[in-house]
Amino acid sequence: MNEQTQAVAEAKPKKIASSAARFEKQIEEVLGKSFDVVIYRFKTVLEEAVIIYIDGMVNKDLVDRDIIKPLKLQDFNGDVNLTFKIPFIKADTFDKVLTSILDGNAVVYYNKSVYSMDVKMFEKRGVETPPGEEVNRGPKEGFTENIGTNMSMLRRKLKTTNLIFEKIVIGKQSNTVIVLTYLDNIVNRDVLDQVREKLKKINTDAILETGYLEQYLEEKPFSLFSGIGLSQKPDVVAMRLLNGKVAIMCDGTPHVLTIPELFIETIHTSEEYYSRTIQANITRFLKILALALSILTPGVAVAIITFHQEMLPFTFLITLIQATQGTPLTEASELFFLAIMFELLKEAGLRMPKIIGASITIVGGLVLGETAMRAGIVGAPSVIFVAIASVASLAVTNLNEFGIVYRFIFLFLGSIMGILGISVGIVIMLTQLVSTEAFGIPILATFNKEEVKDSFIRYPLKEIEFRPSTVVKYNLRRSRLKNEKGESIL
Amino acid sequence: MIKKRLWIVVMIIIMLVATMSGRWSRQEPKNLAIGIAYLYEKTDEGIYSITAEIVHLSGTNESGAATGGQSGSLSIIRNFKGPTVSETVRDTEVKVEKVFFGSQNRVRFFSEELAREDGILDILDFFVRDHIADERPYLFVVKNEKPTDIFEADLGGSARLGEHIHHIAGKRQDTVLTTTFVNTLKFVREYYCEGMQPVISVVEAKETEAAYKTPGMEDEPKKTELVFEGLGVMKGAKLVGLLSEREAMTYTLLREDIKGAHTSIPVGEKEIGVKLSNSRPKIKTSYENGRVKINIDLKLKLSVSENETEYDVSQYRDIKILENIANNHFRKEIESTIAKIQREYKSDIFGFGMHFHVQQKHDLWESIKEEWDDKYFAEADITVKVDSKIVFSGETREKFGVNAR
């Protein structure tokens, strides 16, 4: 464990030394062992000054031009207000001084006072399109690892005084800046208070990603739904803030949490709001179809094939028998085998560098699908069923873990109990969904008259006049289609 | 907390698995022997003989060759024997290494002898009781002396007898006047219906001269072809008589929904070809002095498809004449057929008793229903009124060639 940062975190309130030399020593005691900390004591026309900053986190040009140079001028008269060319704040305790330095500020000691100046500049990734959330229509920009950039992106979308960024620092070692974001006039206060309470109670070493927070915030770690949404795009987060949600940003990661997230929202994409109504509804229908296919296909297939052959069309039954005639495994084990292999392939393709990933997919697809079939290990129909489920599951990537778990549950139930097992599985699944709550809001709560306009279907945008009332408790109206007299405005 | 809930879920699943009466007949499809046509006979010793057509699969794993290729037979014919139907099924278990699967069965044949003498009641009981056998297969009486001849017949384009009949019956149901295809469900329904007797389809493997040899096929050309003509009149579960092709038309006109069946109406020496559609006839019944009167009012729609006569079907006057000829033609056919059935078979296959039951007092029906077929139906006064309408004369008006240059 790093002793210096340990010292920073656990130091008792300490007074600032009264001379430049002693201040320098004071700092060196704590930060001196790290060679990236620059401590520079120099003379001015009046008294000595010390400047401390961390190499690589500040803009050295600014430090030279706006801090050191003015101090060294011959006509320096001791008035720092006139001397420093950039805004500064006074740090009154030693702790604050240290935090300020570690945050990436430049700190100047002059005449028994410490001035902290924000001259941060460090290497960061530019604004790019986040993979996995690409859209044809709509903004392409995504959040970055820098929280300042992220906040500015949101600010640009929602230019209102109601947009609040609350800062909370979590992590004994990391001192990570967490920003609680919400629209003051729309947000659900209950959820906001719960989230804030929970965040403040977190006592841990470090928060390296919002994934840490997600796991600290969620109520049931083994539930398939955390009730917490995830996005890397400012327009999506802005849209969710407008629906009364709380967003949590974390310095150092582009992933932003939004709370609460209802079930149906996991299959929505921002593009569905940007495109026209029919297009949006087609997309939604396909997504729901994909969800059903990805979960049910292998299970229903094995149920029908091994229990209810009379349900199969005659021609297909003949083809099926012919295809599986020489294979050693049962239909159920074939499907299990292929489904597991597919998950393996997906994982391998994801972790590999892009070029190798592509070849892994080709080799895996060819070897497993074609060759296994030709070698007589699996029958062609099983490959098709697993392929259907797999392709469908890629269309609803947000529900990945839900999809995998239930695909195997249905496969298991279908192979021991047939269609009856599938019905049992559906009951189990619905029971679980119905009983899951996200911060006090049932995740299936989308079925009242107003909210159904934006659920499985999407009404024309101008007809969605209200925000979802399960989340938003006041300031419900979003838009107005008719004036007081009942006449259409548009 | 999590453990407790997990336990509850596990317990619920175990209880469901253990207690719910699902189908435990798990069967890998590759272990199935799919029977698609069964012929039921009874030997002279009173033993059931069942001949089954089983789909033959060559066992290749090439998904492309799903039809099994050109060479080799696509089905196997096997014979099983036993004193009862279920014991015959037991016989299959030691003769075929795969499990017999009856749910894709297409057709059930009965020898005429079996249908006439023993009736098909015992066999039907087996079908209805068994959980795999279902109600879709068509029921046929085989007219041939040697019923197994039907397995030898030429099947046109189809590869297997069961499929051949399934396709013909499924697609031709409402365009064929000369027979009707009865599936098990229809038979059972009519069997149980008060005031109605069931019918059964009839098939015969007839010798044919046109024995074409398919190019590329090694097999000897088949010498027979399947003919679906006429109907079997049942009384209860026993066959009492066979209707000819022309007589079967009466049944289809009165009992089926026909849409565009080709037939021809004699006009003098010549004929006029029509496509015929019917609507279910209005049947009125009355009861006077111990005799039943039945009025049949049948409406037909005709569309001229061929005109050999000199009548001009674009002229109103000629249409009326033709309509009258058609009315008389159909009325005579219907009257003579009904009279024959009344006289010879005494079996109410038209369901007049059902109409009587609905239209007359319940007590009256209760008192006569036992004797309905043999007495009241057989002696009923039946009047037939046919109302034909020529609704369409085809794409042209006058007879082709008339008024030519």
CSV table of C-alpha atoms in Angstrom, one decimal, chain B residues 27-195:
chain,number,residue,atom,x,y,z
B,27,GLN,CA,-38.7,-39.8,-27.5
B,28,GLU,CA,-35.8,-38.9,-29.7
B,29,PRO,CA,-37.2,-38.4,-33.2
B,30,LYS,CA,-34.4,-40.6,-34.7
B,31,ASN,CA,-35.9,-43.6,-32.8
B,32,LEU,CA,-39.3,-43.2,-34.4
B,33,ALA,CA,-40.9,-45.3,-37.0
B,34,ILE,CA,-43.4,-43.1,-38.6
B,35,GLY,CA,-46.4,-44.9,-39.9
B,36,ILE,CA,-48.4,-42.9,-42.4
B,37,ALA,CA,-50.9,-45.4,-43.7
B,38,TYR,CA,-52.5,-48.4,-42.1
B,39,LEU,CA,-54.7,-51.1,-43.6
B,40,TYR,CA,-56.9,-53.0,-41.2
B,41,GLU,CA,-58.2,-56.5,-42.1
B,42,LYS,CA,-59.5,-59.5,-40.3
B,43,THR,CA,-58.3,-62.9,-41.4
B,44,ASP,CA,-60.7,-65.9,-41.6
B,45,GLU,CA,-59.4,-67.0,-38.2
B,46,GLY,CA,-60.7,-63.8,-36.7
B,47,ILE,CA,-57.2,-62.3,-36.2
B,48,TYR,CA,-56.5,-58.7,-37.0
B,49,SER,CA,-54.0,-58.1,-39.7
B,50,ILE,CA,-52.6,-54.6,-39.9
B,51,THR,CA,-50.5,-53.6,-42.8
B,52,ALA,CA,-48.5,-50.4,-42.2
B,53,GLU,CA,-46.7,-48.1,-44.5
B,54,ILE,CA,-43.7,-46.8,-42.7
B,55,VAL,CA,-41.5,-43.9,-43.9
B,56,HIS,CA,-38.2,-45.3,-44.9
B,57,LEU,CA,-35.2,-43.1,-44.2
B,58,SER,CA,-31.9,-43.9,-45.7
B,59,GLY,CA,-30.0,-42.7,-42.6
B,60,THR,CA,-27.7,-40.3,-44.3
B,61,ASN,CA,-26.7,-37.2,-42.5
B,62,GLU,CA,-26.7,-35.1,-45.6
B,63,SER,CA,-29.2,-32.4,-45.0
B,64,GLY,CA,-29.5,-31.7,-48.7
B,65,ALA,CA,-30.8,-35.1,-49.6
B,66,ALA,CA,-33.9,-34.8,-47.5
B,67,THR,CA,-36.2,-36.6,-49.9
B,68,GLY,CA,-33.9,-39.6,-49.8
B,69,GLY,CA,-32.9,-39.4,-53.4
B,70,GLN,CA,-34.4,-41.2,-56.4
B,71,SER,CA,-33.2,-44.7,-55.9
B,72,GLY,CA,-34.6,-47.0,-53.3
B,73,SER,CA,-38.0,-47.2,-51.9
B,74,LEU,CA,-39.3,-44.4,-49.8
B,75,SER,CA,-41.5,-46.4,-47.6
B,76,ILE,CA,-41.6,-49.9,-46.2
B,77,ILE,CA,-44.7,-52.1,-46.0
B,78,ARG,CA,-44.9,-54.3,-43.0
B,79,ASN,CA,-47.6,-56.7,-41.7
B,80,PHE,CA,-48.5,-57.3,-38.1
B,81,LYS,CA,-51.0,-59.8,-36.6
B,82,GLY,CA,-52.8,-60.2,-33.4
B,83,PRO,CA,-56.1,-61.1,-31.9
B,84,THR,CA,-56.9,-57.6,-30.8
B,85,VAL,CA,-55.6,-54.2,-32.1
B,86,SER,CA,-53.5,-53.6,-29.1
B,87,GLU,CA,-51.9,-57.1,-29.3
B,88,THR,CA,-51.1,-56.3,-32.9
B,89,VAL,CA,-49.4,-53.2,-31.7
B,90,ARG,CA,-47.4,-55.4,-29.4
B,91,ASP,CA,-46.4,-57.5,-32.4
B,92,THR,CA,-44.8,-54.4,-33.9
B,93,GLU,CA,-42.6,-54.0,-30.9
B,94,VAL,CA,-40.7,-57.2,-31.6
B,95,LYS,CA,-40.7,-56.8,-35.4
B,96,VAL,CA,-39.5,-53.2,-35.7
B,97,GLU,CA,-36.5,-51.9,-33.8
B,98,LYS,CA,-37.9,-48.4,-33.7
B,99,VAL,CA,-40.9,-47.1,-31.8
B,100,PHE,CA,-44.1,-46.8,-33.8
B,101,PHE,CA,-45.3,-43.2,-34.0
B,102,GLY,CA,-48.9,-42.7,-35.0
B,103,SER,CA,-49.5,-39.0,-34.7
B,104,GLN,CA,-48.4,-38.3,-38.2
B,105,ASN,CA,-50.7,-41.0,-39.6
B,106,ARG,CA,-52.5,-39.9,-42.7
B,107,VAL,CA,-55.0,-42.6,-43.6
B,108,ARG,CA,-56.7,-45.6,-42.2
B,109,PHE,CA,-57.9,-48.3,-44.7
B,110,PHE,CA,-60.4,-50.9,-43.9
B,111,SER,CA,-61.1,-54.0,-46.0
B,112,GLU,CA,-64.6,-54.1,-47.2
B,113,GLU,CA,-65.1,-57.4,-45.5
B,114,LEU,CA,-64.1,-56.1,-42.2
B,115,ALA,CA,-66.3,-53.0,-42.5
B,116,ARG,CA,-69.3,-55.0,-43.6
B,117,GLU,CA,-69.1,-57.9,-41.2
B,118,ASP,CA,-67.4,-56.8,-38.0
B,119,GLY,CA,-67.7,-53.1,-38.3
B,120,ILE,CA,-64.9,-50.7,-37.3
B,121,LEU,CA,-66.1,-50.0,-33.8
B,122,ASP,CA,-63.4,-51.9,-32.0
B,123,ILE,CA,-60.7,-50.3,-34.0
B,124,LEU,CA,-62.2,-46.8,-33.5
B,125,ASP,CA,-62.3,-47.4,-29.8
B,126,PHE,CA,-58.5,-48.1,-29.9
B,127,PHE,CA,-57.9,-44.8,-31.9
B,128,VAL,CA,-59.9,-42.7,-29.6
B,129,ARG,CA,-58.5,-44.2,-26.4
B,130,ASP,CA,-54.8,-44.1,-27.5
B,131,HIS,CA,-53.0,-40.9,-26.7
B,132,ILE,CA,-50.8,-40.9,-29.8
B,133,ALA,CA,-53.3,-41.8,-32.4
B,134,ASP,CA,-55.3,-38.7,-33.3
B,135,GLU,CA,-58.3,-37.7,-35.3
B,136,ARG,CA,-56.8,-36.4,-38.5
B,137,PRO,CA,-56.4,-39.5,-40.6
B,138,TYR,CA,-58.9,-40.1,-43.4
B,139,LEU,CA,-60.9,-43.3,-43.2
B,140,PHE,CA,-61.3,-45.4,-46.4
B,141,VAL,CA,-63.0,-48.6,-47.3
B,142,VAL,CA,-61.0,-50.5,-49.8
B,143,LYS,CA,-63.1,-52.1,-52.5
B,144,ASN,CA,-60.5,-54.5,-53.8
B,145,GLU,CA,-60.7,-58.2,-53.4
B,146,LYS,CA,-57.2,-58.2,-52.1
B,147,PRO,CA,-57.0,-54.9,-50.1
B,148,THR,CA,-53.2,-54.9,-50.0
B,149,ASP,CA,-53.2,-54.1,-53.7
B,150,ILE,CA,-53.6,-50.4,-52.8
B,151,PHE,CA,-50.0,-50.4,-51.7
B,152,GLU,CA,-49.0,-51.4,-55.2
B,153,ALA,CA,-50.7,-48.7,-57.0
B,154,ASP,CA,-49.1,-45.9,-59.0
B,155,LEU,CA,-49.2,-42.7,-57.0
B,156,GLY,CA,-48.8,-40.0,-59.6
B,157,GLY,CA,-46.2,-37.5,-58.3
B,158,SER,CA,-46.2,-38.6,-54.6
B,159,ALA,CA,-43.7,-40.9,-53.1
B,160,ARG,CA,-45.8,-42.5,-50.4
B,161,LEU,CA,-49.4,-43.7,-50.3
B,162,GLY,CA,-50.2,-41.8,-47.0
B,163,GLU,CA,-48.9,-38.5,-48.3
B,164,HIS,CA,-50.6,-39.0,-51.7
B,165,ILE,CA,-54.0,-39.4,-50.1
B,166,HIS,CA,-53.4,-36.6,-47.5
B,167,HIS,CA,-52.6,-34.2,-50.3
B,168,ILE,CA,-55.5,-35.2,-52.5
B,169,ALA,CA,-58.0,-35.2,-49.7
B,170,GLY,CA,-56.8,-31.9,-48.2
B,171,LYS,CA,-56.8,-30.0,-51.5
B,172,ARG,CA,-59.7,-31.5,-53.3
B,173,GLN,CA,-62.3,-31.6,-50.5
B,174,ASP,CA,-64.5,-28.9,-51.8
B,175,THR,CA,-64.0,-29.3,-55.5
B,176,VAL,CA,-65.0,-32.9,-55.9
B,177,LEU,CA,-68.6,-33.9,-56.3
B,178,THR,CA,-68.2,-37.6,-56.7
B,179,THR,CA,-66.9,-38.5,-53.3
B,180,THR,CA,-66.1,-36.9,-50.0
B,181,PHE,CA,-63.1,-37.4,-47.8
B,182,VAL,CA,-64.0,-38.4,-44.3
B,183,ASN,CA,-61.5,-38.0,-41.6
B,184,THR,CA,-61.7,-39.8,-38.2
B,185,LEU,CA,-63.0,-36.7,-36.4
B,186,LYS,CA,-65.9,-36.2,-38.9
B,187,PHE,CA,-66.7,-39.9,-38.7
B,188,VAL,CA,-66.8,-39.9,-34.9
B,189,ARG,CA,-68.9,-36.7,-34.9
B,190,GLU,CA,-71.4,-38.1,-37.2
B,191,TYR,CA,-71.5,-41.4,-35.5
B,192,TYR,CA,-72.4,-39.8,-32.2
B,193,CYS,CA,-74.9,-37.3,-33.7
B,194,GLU,CA,-78.5,-38.3,-33.1
B,195,GLY,CA,-80.5,-38.6,-36.3
